[in-house]
Amino acid sequence: MTILLILAMGLITYFFRAAPLLLIKESQVEKKSSGFLDHLPLAVLSALTVPSIFYVDKDSLWVGVAAGAVSVILVLTKKVPLFGVIAASVAVAVLVKIV
């Protein structure tokens, strides 16, 4: 019974995520809406990430600030892959913590 409930919840969740993609054709999306939708993942990621930057380490605020600054700079250059941004941010956080 539990497995059926989990599968049903998964299907319902998938339906609500996939329905807008199936119902709206690409030609119906206006340019303003398209620009908004292009920047939506970055906005959501920023809203989730920025507050946590200041709570990385209770003892030192600079660990999160330095790692966040490095990640923002690397993301804005748009030439570094996501794994590179993560690795550089972690490396900077470790270096600041050590120093």
Short mmCIF file of C-alpha atoms in Angstrom, two decimals:
data_model
loop_
_atom_site.label_atom_id
_atom_site.label_comp_id
_atom_site.label_asym_id
_atom_site.label_seq_id
_atom_site.Cartn_x
_atom_site.Cartn_y
_atom_site.Cartn_z
CA MET A 1 0.00 0.00 0.00
CA THR A 2 2.80 2.39 0.89
CA ILE A 3 4.55 1.76 -2.42
CA LEU A 4 1.32 2.51 -4.32
CA LEU A 5 0.94 5.80 -2.46
CA ILE A 6 4.54 6.78 -3.23
CA LEU A 7 4.09 5.93 -6.91
CA ALA A 8 0.81 7.86 -7.06
CA MET A 9 2.38 10.92 -5.47
CA GLY A 10 5.30 10.68 -7.89
CA LEU A 11 2.95 10.51 -10.88
CA ILE A 12 0.91 13.47 -9.65
CA THR A 13 4.05 15.50 -9.08
CA TYR A 14 5.36 14.61 -12.52
CA PHE A 15 2.01 15.51 -14.09
CA PHE A 16 1.97 18.99 -12.56
CA ARG A 17 5.55 19.62 -13.69
CA ALA A 18 5.08 18.28 -17.20
CA ALA A 19 1.57 19.65 -17.91
CA PRO A 20 2.66 23.21 -18.72
CA LEU A 21 5.24 21.90 -21.17
CA LEU A 22 2.67 19.75 -22.90
CA LEU A 23 -0.09 22.36 -22.97
CA ILE A 24 1.89 25.40 -24.12
CA LYS A 25 3.48 25.26 -27.51
CA GLU A 26 6.78 27.03 -27.98
CA SER A 27 5.31 29.46 -30.54
CA GLN A 28 2.73 30.69 -28.02
CA VAL A 29 5.33 31.99 -25.58
CA GLU A 30 5.88 35.71 -26.05
CA LYS A 31 9.33 37.28 -25.94
CA LYS A 32 8.73 38.91 -22.54
CA SER A 33 7.53 35.63 -21.07
CA SER A 34 10.41 33.77 -22.65
CA GLY A 35 12.93 36.14 -21.09
CA PHE A 36 11.23 35.76 -17.73
CA LEU A 37 11.25 31.98 -17.99
CA ASP A 38 14.91 31.95 -19.03
CA HIS A 39 15.94 33.79 -15.86
CA LEU A 40 13.60 31.95 -13.49
CA PRO A 41 15.98 29.07 -12.61
CA LEU A 42 18.74 31.53 -11.72
CA ALA A 43 16.36 33.57 -9.58
CA VAL A 44 15.14 30.51 -7.69
CA LEU A 45 18.68 29.24 -7.21
CA SER A 46 19.78 32.65 -5.94
CA ALA A 47 16.86 32.87 -3.54
CA LEU A 48 17.81 29.51 -2.08
CA THR A 49 21.58 30.02 -2.06
CA VAL A 50 22.21 33.62 -1.00
CA PRO A 51 20.72 33.35 2.52
CA SER A 52 22.69 30.18 3.18
CA ILE A 53 25.97 31.92 2.29
CA PHE A 54 25.82 33.82 5.57
CA TYR A 55 25.21 30.66 7.62
CA VAL A 56 28.10 28.52 6.36
CA ASP A 57 30.24 28.88 9.47
CA LYS A 58 29.14 30.27 12.82
CA ASP A 59 32.65 31.37 13.74
CA SER A 60 33.59 33.19 10.54
CA LEU A 61 31.26 35.06 8.22
CA TRP A 62 34.04 35.39 5.64
CA VAL A 63 34.00 31.70 4.68
CA GLY A 64 30.56 31.97 3.08
CA VAL A 65 31.12 35.46 1.70
CA ALA A 66 34.37 34.46 -0.02
CA ALA A 67 32.90 31.26 -1.46
CA GLY A 68 29.79 33.12 -2.59
CA ALA A 69 31.83 35.90 -4.21
CA VAL A 70 33.95 33.40 -6.11
CA SER A 71 30.91 31.50 -7.32
CA VAL A 72 29.16 34.70 -8.47
CA ILE A 73 32.25 35.87 -10.35
CA LEU A 74 32.70 32.50 -12.04
CA VAL A 75 29.02 32.23 -12.97
CA LEU A 76 29.00 35.73 -14.44
CA THR A 77 31.93 34.89 -16.72
CA LYS A 78 29.80 32.05 -18.20
CA LYS A 79 32.93 30.21 -19.30
CA VAL A 80 33.31 27.94 -16.29
CA PRO A 81 31.23 24.75 -16.05
CA LEU A 82 29.09 24.15 -12.98
CA PHE A 83 31.49 21.59 -11.54
CA GLY A 84 34.31 24.14 -11.80
CA VAL A 85 32.25 26.73 -9.93
CA ILE A 86 31.45 24.25 -7.17
CA ALA A 87 35.06 23.07 -6.89
CA ALA A 88 36.44 26.62 -6.80
CA SER A 89 33.87 27.73 -4.19
CA VAL A 90 34.67 24.78 -1.96
CA ALA A 91 38.42 25.37 -2.36
CA VAL A 92 38.06 29.04 -1.43
CA ALA A 93 35.90 28.17 1.58
CA VAL A 94 38.51 25.69 2.80
CA LEU A 95 41.35 28.16 2.26
CA VAL A 96 39.54 30.92 4.15
CA LYS A 97 38.72 28.51 6.98
CA ILE A 98 42.37 27.42 7.22
CA VAL A 99 43.66 31.00 7.19
#
